[in-house]
PDB file of C-alpha atoms in Angstrom:
ATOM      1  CA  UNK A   4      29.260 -18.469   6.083  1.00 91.00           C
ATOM      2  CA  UNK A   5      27.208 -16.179   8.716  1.00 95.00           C
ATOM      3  CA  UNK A   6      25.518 -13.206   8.223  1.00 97.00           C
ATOM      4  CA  UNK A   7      24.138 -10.665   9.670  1.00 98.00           C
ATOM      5  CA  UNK A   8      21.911  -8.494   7.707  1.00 97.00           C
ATOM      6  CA  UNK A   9      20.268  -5.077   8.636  1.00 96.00           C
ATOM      7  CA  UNK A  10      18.390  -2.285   6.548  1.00 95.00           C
ATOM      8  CA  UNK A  11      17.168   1.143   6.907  1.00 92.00           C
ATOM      9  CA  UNK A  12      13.236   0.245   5.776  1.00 92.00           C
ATOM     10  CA  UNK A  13      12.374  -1.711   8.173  1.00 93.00           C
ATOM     11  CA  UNK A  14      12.240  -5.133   9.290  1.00 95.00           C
ATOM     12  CA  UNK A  15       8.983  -5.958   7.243  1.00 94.00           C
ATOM     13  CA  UNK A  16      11.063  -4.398   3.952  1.00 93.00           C
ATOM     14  CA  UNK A  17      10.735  -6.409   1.012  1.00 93.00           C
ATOM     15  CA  UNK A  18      14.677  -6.164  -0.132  1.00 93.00           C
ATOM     16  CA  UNK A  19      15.283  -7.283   3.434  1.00 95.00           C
ATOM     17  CA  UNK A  20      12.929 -10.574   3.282  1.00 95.00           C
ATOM     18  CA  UNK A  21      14.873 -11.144  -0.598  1.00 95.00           C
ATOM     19  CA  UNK A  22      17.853 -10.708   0.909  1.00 97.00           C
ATOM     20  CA  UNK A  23      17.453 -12.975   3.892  1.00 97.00           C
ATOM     21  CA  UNK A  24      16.202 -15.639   1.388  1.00 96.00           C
ATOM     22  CA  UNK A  25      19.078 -15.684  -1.103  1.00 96.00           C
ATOM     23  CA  UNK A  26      20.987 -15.966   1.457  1.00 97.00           C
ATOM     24  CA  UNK A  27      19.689 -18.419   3.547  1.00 96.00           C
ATOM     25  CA  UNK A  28      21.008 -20.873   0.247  1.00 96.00           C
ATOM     26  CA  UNK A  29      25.083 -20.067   1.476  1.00 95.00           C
ATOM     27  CA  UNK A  30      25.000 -19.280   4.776  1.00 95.00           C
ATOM     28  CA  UNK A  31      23.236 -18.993   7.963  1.00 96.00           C
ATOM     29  CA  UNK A  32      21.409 -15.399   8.172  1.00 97.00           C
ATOM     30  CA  UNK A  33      20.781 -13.504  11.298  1.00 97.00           C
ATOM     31  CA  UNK A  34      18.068 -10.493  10.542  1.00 97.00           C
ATOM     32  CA  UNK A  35      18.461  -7.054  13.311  1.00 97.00           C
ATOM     33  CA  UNK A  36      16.536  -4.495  11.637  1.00 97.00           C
ATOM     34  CA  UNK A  37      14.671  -1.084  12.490  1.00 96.00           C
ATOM     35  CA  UNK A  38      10.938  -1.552  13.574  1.00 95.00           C
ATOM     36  CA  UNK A  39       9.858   1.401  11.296  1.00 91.00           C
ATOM     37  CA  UNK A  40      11.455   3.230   7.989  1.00 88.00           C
ATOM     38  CA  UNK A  41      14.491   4.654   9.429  1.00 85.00           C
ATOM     39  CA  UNK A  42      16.022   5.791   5.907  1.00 84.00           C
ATOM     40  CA  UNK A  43      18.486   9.276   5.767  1.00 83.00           C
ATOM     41  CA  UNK A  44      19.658   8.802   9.409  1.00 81.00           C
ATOM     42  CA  UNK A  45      23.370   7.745   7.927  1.00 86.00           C
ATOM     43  CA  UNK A  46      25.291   5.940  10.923  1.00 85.00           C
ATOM     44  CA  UNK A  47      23.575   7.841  13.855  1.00 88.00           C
ATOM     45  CA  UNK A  48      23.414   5.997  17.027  1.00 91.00           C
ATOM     46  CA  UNK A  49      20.357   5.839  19.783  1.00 91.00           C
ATOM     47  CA  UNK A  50      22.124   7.053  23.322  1.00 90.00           C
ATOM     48  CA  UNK A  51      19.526   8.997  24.255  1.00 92.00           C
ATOM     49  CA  UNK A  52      16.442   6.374  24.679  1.00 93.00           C
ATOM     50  CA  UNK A  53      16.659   2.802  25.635  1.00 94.00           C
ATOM     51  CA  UNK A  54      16.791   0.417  22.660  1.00 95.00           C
ATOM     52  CA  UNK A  55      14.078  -2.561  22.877  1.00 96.00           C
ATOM     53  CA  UNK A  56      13.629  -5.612  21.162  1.00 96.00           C
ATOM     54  CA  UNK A  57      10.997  -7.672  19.471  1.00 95.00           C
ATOM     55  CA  UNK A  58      11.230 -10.924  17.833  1.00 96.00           C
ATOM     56  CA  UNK A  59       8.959 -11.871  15.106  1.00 96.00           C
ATOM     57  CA  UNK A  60       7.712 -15.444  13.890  1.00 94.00           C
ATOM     58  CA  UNK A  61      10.062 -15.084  11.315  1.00 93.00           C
ATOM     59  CA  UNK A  62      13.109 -15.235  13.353  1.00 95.00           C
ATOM     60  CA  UNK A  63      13.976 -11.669  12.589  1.00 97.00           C
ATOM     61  CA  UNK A  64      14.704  -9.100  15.492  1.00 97.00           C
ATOM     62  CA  UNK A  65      13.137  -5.932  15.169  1.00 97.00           C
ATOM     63  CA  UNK A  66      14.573  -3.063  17.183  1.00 96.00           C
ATOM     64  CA  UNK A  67      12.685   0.524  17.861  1.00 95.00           C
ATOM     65  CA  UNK A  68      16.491   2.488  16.782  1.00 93.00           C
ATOM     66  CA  UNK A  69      18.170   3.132  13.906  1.00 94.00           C
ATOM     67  CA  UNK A  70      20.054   1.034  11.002  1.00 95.00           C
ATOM     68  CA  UNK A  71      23.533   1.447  13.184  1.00 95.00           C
ATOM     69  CA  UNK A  72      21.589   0.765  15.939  1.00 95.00           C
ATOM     70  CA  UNK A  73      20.870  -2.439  15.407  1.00 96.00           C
ATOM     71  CA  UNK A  74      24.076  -3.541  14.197  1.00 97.00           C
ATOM     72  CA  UNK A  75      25.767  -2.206  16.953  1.00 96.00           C
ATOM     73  CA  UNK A  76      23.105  -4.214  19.256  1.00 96.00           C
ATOM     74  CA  UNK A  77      23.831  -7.337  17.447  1.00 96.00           C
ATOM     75  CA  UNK A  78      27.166  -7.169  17.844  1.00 96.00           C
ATOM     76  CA  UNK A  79      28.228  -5.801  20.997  1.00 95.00           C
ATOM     77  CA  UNK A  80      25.194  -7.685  22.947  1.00 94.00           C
ATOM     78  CA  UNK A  81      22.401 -10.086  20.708  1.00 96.00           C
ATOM     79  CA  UNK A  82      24.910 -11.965  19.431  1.00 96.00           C
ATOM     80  CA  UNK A  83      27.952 -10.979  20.864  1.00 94.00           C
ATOM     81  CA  UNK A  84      29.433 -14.660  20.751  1.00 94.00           C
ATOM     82  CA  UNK A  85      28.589 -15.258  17.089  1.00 94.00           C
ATOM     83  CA  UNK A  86      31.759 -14.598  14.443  1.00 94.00           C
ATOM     84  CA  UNK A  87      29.803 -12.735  11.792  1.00 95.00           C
ATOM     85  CA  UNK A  88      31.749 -12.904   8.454  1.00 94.00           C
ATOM     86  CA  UNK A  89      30.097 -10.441   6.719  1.00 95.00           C
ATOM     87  CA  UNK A  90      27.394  -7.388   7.295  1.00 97.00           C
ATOM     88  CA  UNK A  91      25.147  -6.977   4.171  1.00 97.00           C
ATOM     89  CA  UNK A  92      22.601  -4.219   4.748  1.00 96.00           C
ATOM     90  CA  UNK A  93      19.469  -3.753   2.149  1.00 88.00           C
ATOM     91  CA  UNK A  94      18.381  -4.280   0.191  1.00 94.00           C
ATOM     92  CA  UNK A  95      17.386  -0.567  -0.306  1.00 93.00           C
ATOM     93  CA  UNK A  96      14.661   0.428  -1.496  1.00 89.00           C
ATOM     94  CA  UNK A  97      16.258   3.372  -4.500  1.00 86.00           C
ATOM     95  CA  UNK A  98      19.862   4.026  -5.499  1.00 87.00           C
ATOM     96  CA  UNK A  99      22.434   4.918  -2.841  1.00 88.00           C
ATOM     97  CA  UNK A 100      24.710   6.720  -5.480  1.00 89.00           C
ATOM     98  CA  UNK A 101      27.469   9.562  -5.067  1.00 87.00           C
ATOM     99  CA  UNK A 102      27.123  11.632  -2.109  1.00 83.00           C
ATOM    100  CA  UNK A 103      24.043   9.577  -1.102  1.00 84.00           C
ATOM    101  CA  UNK A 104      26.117   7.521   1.163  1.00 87.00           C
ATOM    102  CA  UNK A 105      26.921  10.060   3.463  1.00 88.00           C
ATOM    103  CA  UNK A 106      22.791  10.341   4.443  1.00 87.00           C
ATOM    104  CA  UNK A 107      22.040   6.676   4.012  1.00 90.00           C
ATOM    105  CA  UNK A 108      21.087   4.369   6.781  1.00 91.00           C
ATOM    106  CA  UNK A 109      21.879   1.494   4.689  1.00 94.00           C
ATOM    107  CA  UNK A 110      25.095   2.458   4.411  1.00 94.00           C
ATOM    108  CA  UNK A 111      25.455   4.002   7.615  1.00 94.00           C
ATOM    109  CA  UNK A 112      24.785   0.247   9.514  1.00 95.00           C
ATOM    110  CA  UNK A 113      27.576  -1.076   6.734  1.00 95.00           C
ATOM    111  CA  UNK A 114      30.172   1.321   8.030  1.00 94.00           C
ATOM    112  CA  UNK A 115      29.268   0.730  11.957  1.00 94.00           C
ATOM    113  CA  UNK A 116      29.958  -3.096  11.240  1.00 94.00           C
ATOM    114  CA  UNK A 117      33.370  -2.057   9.471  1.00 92.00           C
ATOM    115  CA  UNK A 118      34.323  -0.183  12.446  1.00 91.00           C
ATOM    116  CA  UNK A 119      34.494  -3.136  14.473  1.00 92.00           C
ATOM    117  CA  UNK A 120      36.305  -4.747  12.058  1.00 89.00           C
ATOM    118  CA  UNK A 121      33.703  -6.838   9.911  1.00 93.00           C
ATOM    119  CA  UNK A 122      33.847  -6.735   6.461  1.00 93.00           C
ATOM    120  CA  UNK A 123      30.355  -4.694   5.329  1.00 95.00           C
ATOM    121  CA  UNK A 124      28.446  -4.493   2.345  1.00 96.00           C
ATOM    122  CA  UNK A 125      25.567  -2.203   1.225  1.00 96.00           C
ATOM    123  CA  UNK A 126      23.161  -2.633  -1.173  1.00 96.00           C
ATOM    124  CA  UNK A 127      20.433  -1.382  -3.348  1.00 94.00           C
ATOM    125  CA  UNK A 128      18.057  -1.851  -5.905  1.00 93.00           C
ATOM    126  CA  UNK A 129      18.270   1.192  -8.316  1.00 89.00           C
ATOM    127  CA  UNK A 130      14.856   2.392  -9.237  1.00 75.00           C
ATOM    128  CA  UNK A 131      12.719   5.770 -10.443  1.00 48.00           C
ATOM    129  CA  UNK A 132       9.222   7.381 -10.671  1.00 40.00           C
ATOM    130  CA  UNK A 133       7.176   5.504  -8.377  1.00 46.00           C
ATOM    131  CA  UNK A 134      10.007   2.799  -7.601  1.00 50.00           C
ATOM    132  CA  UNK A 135      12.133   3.777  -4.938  1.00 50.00           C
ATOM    133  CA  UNK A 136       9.764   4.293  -2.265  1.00 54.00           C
ATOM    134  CA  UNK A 137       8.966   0.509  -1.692  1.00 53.00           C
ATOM    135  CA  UNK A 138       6.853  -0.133  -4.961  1.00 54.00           C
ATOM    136  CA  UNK A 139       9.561  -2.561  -6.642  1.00 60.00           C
ATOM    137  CA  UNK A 140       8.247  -5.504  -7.470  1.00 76.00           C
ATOM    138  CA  UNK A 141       9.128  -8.607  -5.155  1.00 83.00           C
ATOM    139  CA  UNK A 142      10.483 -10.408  -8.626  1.00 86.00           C
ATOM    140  CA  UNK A 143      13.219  -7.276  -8.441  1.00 90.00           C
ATOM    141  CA  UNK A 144      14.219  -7.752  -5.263  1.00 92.00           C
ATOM    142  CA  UNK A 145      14.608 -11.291  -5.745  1.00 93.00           C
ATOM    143  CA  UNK A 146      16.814 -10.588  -8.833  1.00 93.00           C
ATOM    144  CA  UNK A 147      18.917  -7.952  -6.859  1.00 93.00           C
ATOM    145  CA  UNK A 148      19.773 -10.396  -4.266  1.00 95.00           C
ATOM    146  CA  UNK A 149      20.490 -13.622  -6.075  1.00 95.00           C
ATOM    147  CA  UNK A 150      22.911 -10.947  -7.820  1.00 95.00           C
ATOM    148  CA  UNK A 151      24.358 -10.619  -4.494  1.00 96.00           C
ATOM    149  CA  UNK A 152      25.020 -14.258  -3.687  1.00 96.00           C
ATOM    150  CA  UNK A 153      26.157 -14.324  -7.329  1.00 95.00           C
ATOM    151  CA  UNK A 154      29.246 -11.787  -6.185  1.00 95.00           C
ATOM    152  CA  UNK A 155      29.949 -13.466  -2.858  1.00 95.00           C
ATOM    153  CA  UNK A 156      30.369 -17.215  -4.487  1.00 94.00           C
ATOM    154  CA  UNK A 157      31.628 -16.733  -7.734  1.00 93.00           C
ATOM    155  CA  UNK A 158      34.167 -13.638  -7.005  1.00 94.00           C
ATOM    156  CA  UNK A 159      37.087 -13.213  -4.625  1.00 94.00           C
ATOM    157  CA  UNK A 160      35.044  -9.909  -3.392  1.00 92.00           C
ATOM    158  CA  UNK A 161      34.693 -11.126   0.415  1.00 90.00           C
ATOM    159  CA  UNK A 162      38.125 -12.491   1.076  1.00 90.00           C
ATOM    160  CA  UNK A 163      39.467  -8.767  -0.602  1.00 91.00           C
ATOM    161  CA  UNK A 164      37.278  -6.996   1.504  1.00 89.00           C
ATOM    162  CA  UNK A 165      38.723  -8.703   4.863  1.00 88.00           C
ATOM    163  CA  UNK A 166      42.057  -7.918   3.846  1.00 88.00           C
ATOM    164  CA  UNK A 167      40.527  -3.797   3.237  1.00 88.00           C
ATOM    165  CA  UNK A 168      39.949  -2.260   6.831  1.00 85.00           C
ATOM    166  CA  UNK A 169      37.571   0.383   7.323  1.00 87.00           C
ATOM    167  CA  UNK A 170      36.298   0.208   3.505  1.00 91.00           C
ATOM    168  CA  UNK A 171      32.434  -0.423   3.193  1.00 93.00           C
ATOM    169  CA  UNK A 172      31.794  -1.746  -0.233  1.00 94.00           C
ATOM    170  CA  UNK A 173      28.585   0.158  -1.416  1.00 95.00           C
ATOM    171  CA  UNK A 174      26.688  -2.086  -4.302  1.00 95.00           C
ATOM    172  CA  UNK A 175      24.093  -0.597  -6.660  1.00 94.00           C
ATOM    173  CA  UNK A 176      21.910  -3.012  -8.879  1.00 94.00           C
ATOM    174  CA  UNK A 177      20.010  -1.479 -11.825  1.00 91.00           C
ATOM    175  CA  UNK A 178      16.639  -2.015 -11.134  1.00 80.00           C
ATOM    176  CA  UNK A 179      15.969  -4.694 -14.928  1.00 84.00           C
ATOM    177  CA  UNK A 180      13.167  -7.069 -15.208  1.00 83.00           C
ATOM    178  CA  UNK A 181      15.610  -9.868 -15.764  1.00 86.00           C
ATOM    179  CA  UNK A 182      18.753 -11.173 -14.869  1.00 89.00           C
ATOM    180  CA  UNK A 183      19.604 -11.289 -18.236  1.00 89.00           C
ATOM    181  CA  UNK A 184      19.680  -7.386 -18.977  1.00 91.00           C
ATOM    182  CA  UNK A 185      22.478  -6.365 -16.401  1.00 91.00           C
ATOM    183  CA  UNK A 186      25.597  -5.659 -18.300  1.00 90.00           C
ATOM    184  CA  UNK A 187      28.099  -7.178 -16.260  1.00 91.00           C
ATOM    185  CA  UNK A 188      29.744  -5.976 -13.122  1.00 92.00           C
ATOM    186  CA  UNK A 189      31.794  -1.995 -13.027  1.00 90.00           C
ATOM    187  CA  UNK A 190      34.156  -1.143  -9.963  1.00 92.00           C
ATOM    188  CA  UNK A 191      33.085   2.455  -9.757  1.00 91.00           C
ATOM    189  CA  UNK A 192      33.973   5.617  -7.776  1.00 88.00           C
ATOM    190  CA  UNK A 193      31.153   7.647  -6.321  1.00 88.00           C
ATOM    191  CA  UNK A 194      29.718  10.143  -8.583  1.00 85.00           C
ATOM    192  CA  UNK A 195      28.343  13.398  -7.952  1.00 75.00           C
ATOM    193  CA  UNK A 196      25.022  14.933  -9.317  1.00 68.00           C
ATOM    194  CA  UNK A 197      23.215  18.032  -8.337  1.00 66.00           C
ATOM    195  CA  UNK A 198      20.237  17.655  -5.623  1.00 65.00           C
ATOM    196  CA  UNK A 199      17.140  18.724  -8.308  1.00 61.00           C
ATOM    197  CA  UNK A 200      15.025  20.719  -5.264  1.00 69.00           C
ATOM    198  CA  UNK A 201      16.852  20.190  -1.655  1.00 72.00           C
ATOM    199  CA  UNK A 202      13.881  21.334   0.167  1.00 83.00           C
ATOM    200  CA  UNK A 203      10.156  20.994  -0.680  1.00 82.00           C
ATOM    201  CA  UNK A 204       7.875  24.175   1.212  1.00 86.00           C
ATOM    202  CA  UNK A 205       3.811  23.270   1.560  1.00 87.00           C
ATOM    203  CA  UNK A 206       1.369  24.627   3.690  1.00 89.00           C
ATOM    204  CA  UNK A 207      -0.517  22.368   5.579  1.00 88.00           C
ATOM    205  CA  UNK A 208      -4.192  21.708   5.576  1.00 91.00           C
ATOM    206  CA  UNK A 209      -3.960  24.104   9.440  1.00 91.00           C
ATOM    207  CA  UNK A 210      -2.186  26.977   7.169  1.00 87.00           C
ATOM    208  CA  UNK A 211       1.520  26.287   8.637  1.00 91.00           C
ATOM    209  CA  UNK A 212       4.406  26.125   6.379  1.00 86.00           C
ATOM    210  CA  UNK A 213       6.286  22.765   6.136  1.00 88.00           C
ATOM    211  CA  UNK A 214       9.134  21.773   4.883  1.00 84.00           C
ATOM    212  CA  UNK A 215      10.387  17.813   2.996  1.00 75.00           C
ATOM    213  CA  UNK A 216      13.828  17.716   2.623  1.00 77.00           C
ATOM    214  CA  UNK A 217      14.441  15.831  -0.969  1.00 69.00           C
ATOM    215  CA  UNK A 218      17.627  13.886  -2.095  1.00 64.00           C
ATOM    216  CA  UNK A 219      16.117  13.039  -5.807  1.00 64.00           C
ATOM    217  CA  UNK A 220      18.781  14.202  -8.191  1.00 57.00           C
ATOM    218  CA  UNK A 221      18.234  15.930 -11.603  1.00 54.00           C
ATOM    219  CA  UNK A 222      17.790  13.651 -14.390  1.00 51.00           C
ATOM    220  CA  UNK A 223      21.161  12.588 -15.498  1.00 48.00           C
ATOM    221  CA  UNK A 224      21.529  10.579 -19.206  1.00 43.00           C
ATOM    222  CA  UNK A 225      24.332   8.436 -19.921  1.00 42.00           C
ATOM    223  CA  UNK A 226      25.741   9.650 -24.196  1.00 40.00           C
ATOM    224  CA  UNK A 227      26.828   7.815 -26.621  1.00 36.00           C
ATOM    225  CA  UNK A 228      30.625   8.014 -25.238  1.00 42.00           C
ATOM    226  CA  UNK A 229      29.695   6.868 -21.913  1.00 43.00           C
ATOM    227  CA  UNK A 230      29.937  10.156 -20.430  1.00 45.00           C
ATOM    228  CA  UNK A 231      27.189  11.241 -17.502  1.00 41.00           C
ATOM    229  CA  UNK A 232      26.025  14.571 -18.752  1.00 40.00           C
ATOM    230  CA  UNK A 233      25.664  16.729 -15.589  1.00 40.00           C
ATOM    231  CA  UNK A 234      22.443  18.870 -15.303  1.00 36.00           C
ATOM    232  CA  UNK A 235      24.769  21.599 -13.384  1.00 33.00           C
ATOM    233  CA  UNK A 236      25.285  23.245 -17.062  1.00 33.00           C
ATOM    234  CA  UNK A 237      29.572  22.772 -16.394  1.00 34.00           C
ATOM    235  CA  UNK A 238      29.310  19.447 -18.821  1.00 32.00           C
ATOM    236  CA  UNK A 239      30.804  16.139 -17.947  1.00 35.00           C
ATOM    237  CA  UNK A 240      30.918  15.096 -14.541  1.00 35.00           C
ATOM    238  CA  UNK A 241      34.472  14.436 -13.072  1.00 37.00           C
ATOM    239  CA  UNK A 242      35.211  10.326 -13.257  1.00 36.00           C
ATOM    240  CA  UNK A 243      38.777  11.295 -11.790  1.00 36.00           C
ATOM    241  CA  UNK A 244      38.853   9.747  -7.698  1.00 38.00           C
ATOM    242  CA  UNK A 245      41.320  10.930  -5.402  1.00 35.00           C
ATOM    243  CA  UNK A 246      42.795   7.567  -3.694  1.00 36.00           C
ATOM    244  CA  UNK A 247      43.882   7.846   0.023  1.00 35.00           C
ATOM    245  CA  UNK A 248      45.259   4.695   0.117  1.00 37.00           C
ATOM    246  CA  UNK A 249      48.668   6.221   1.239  1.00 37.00           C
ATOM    247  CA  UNK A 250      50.333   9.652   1.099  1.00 37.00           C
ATOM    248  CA  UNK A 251      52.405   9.135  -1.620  1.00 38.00           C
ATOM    249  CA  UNK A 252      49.470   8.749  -3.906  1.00 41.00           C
ATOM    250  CA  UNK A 253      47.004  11.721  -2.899  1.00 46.00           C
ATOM    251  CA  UNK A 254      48.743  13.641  -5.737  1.00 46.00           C
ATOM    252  CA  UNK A 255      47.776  11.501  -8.383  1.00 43.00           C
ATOM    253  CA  UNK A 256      44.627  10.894  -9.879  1.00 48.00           C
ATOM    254  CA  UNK A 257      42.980   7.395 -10.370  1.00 49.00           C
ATOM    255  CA  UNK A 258      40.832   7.531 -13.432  1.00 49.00           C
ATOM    256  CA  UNK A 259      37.937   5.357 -13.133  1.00 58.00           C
ATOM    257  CA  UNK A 260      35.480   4.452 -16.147  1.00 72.00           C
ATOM    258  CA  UNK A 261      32.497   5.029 -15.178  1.00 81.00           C
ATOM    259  CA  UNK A 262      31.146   7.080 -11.909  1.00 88.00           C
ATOM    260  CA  UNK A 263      29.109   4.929  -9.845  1.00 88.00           C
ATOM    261  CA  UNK A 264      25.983   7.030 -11.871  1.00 87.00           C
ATOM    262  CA  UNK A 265      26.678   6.042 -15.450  1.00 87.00           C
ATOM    263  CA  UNK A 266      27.353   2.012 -14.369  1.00 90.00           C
ATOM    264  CA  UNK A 267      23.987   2.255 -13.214  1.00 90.00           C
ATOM    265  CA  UNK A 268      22.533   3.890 -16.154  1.00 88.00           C
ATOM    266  CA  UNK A 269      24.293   1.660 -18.583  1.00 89.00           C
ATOM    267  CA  UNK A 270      23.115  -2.009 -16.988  1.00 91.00           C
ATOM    268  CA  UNK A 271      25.908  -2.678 -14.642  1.00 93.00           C
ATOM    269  CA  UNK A 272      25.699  -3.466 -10.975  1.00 93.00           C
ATOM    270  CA  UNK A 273      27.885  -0.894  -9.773  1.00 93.00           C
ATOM    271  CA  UNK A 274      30.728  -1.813  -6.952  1.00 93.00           C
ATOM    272  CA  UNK A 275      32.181   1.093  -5.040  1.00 91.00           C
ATOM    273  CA  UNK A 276      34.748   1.008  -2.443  1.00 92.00           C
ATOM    274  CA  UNK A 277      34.661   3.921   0.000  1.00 91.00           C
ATOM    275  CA  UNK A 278      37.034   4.229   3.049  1.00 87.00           C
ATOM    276  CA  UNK A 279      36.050   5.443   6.069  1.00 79.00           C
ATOM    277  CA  UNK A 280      39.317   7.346   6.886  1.00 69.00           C
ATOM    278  CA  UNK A 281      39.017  10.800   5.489  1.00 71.00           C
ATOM    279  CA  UNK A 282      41.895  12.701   6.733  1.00 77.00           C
ATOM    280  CA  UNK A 283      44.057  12.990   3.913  1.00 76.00           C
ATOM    281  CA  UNK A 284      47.891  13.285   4.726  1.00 80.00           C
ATOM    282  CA  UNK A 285      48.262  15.955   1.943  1.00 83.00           C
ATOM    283  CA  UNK A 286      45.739  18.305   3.400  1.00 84.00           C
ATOM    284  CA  UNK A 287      47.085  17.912   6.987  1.00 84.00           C
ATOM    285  CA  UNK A 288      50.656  19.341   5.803  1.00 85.00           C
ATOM    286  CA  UNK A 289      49.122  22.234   4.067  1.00 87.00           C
ATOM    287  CA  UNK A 290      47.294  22.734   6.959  1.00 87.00           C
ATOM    288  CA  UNK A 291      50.215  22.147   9.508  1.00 88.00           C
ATOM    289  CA  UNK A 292      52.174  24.824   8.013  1.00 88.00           C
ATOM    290  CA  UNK A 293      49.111  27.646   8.699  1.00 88.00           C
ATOM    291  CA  UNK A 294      49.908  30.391  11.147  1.00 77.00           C
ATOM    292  CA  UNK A 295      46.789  29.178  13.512  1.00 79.00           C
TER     293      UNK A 295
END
């Protein structure tokens, strides 16, 4: 098998050096990856600046541009005569959970690949506190991806995934100190949980305001019933997805059993297919039939 592999922490990321070295026992792995962090810039694309490349010792490329940058590069030019058979991106550094995905460079290089037709995968370790921000243990990230050679080799996942266009499967391992402690594997639907404090305001040591944006959720617990308590006050939150596989089904409701949030929570490495097509039928005929 060939890979190509990308991330949105850089090319000197620790998931991305795990990744590249479980790996490396299946397949032959080609590394494209951002020079510097380049995490919360979702799928955005560099067409403003030129994009230059450096290779390291280690074989990987390292590219001053974004996550879908450098997929986009490796495809389309670096290694435009290679036949890729799958685009792993991560391993990221904290969860990519719920409406995460929609801000996540990680994910964002996953869904470029799928647009061109190459079944994608992103992935990351879950972690809190501290973890999150690169302070994971290397014995984690090793963990998290011999996980994800486990799922290529010993599941059907990749040969499904060619036959899904425009899905990116979005993978979330909980963050354990052994292999031993993860609960199984949960096909999830993303979750939602409430953004704890969206924007952070200091002053700086000069006296001007500044502003962090923040994407750390409110502490969610998983009860005894496997629910995910939401912190939004309203109770349970919704594990009812909306599939858009086809018209005829956006009317009925596919009840999942966990969120992508409580598989986490409870041990499991969570699996969640999300489709880049968003236009529902449904909505465009109740929109259609507006006097516009």
């Amino acid at each position: 098998m060939r890979f190509l592999i990308s991330n949105d922490d850089g090319v000197y990321a620790p998931g991305l050096l795990a990744l590249y070295q479980a790996l490396s026992t299946v397949g032959e792995v080609t590394v494209v990856a951002p020079t510097n962090e380049q995490s919360g810039c979702a799928s955005a694309l560099s067409i403003s600046m030129p994009l230059y490349t450096h290779k390291l010792a280690s074989g990987f490329v390292a590219v001053n541009g974004s996550p879908a940058d450098c997929v986009y590069l490796a495809l389309h030019e670096l290694y435009r005569h290679t036949r890729f058979d799958c685009v792993i991106t991560g391993i990221n550094s904290g969860t990519n959970l719920g409406q995460d995905v929609l801000f996540s460079g990680t994910f964002g290089a996953a869904l470029t690949a799928q647009l061109f037709g190459i079944p994608a995968m992103a992935t990351s370790l879950v972690g809190g506190g501290a973890k999150g921000c690169g302070q994971e243990q290397a014995s984690h990230y090793k963990m998290a991806a011999d996980e994800i050679v486990k799922l290529l080799v010993e599941t059907p996942i990749l040969d499904t995934c060619k036959n899904l266009p425009y899905h990116v499967l979005n993978v979330n391992i909980p963050d354990v100190d052994n292999a031993c402690e993860i609960q199984g594997r949960k096909i999830t639907a993303l979750g939602h949980s409430q953004i704890a404090r969206p924007v952070h305001h200091v002053v700086d040591p000069r006296g001007r305001d500044a502003y962090w944006l923040s994407l750390r959720k409110r502490p969610c617990e998983l009860s005894a019933d496997g629910d995910n308590e939401s912190s939004l006050g309203q109770g349970v939150v919704s594990q009812t997805v909306w599939s858009q596989q086809t018209a005829s089904t956006e009317n009925h409701p596919l009840t999942m059993d966990m969120t992508d949030n409580q598989a986490v929570a409870a041990g499991y490495i969570s699996l969640s297919p999300v489709r880049l097509h968003h236009t529902p039928a449904a909505t465009l005929e109740k929109l259609s039939k507006l006097a516009l």
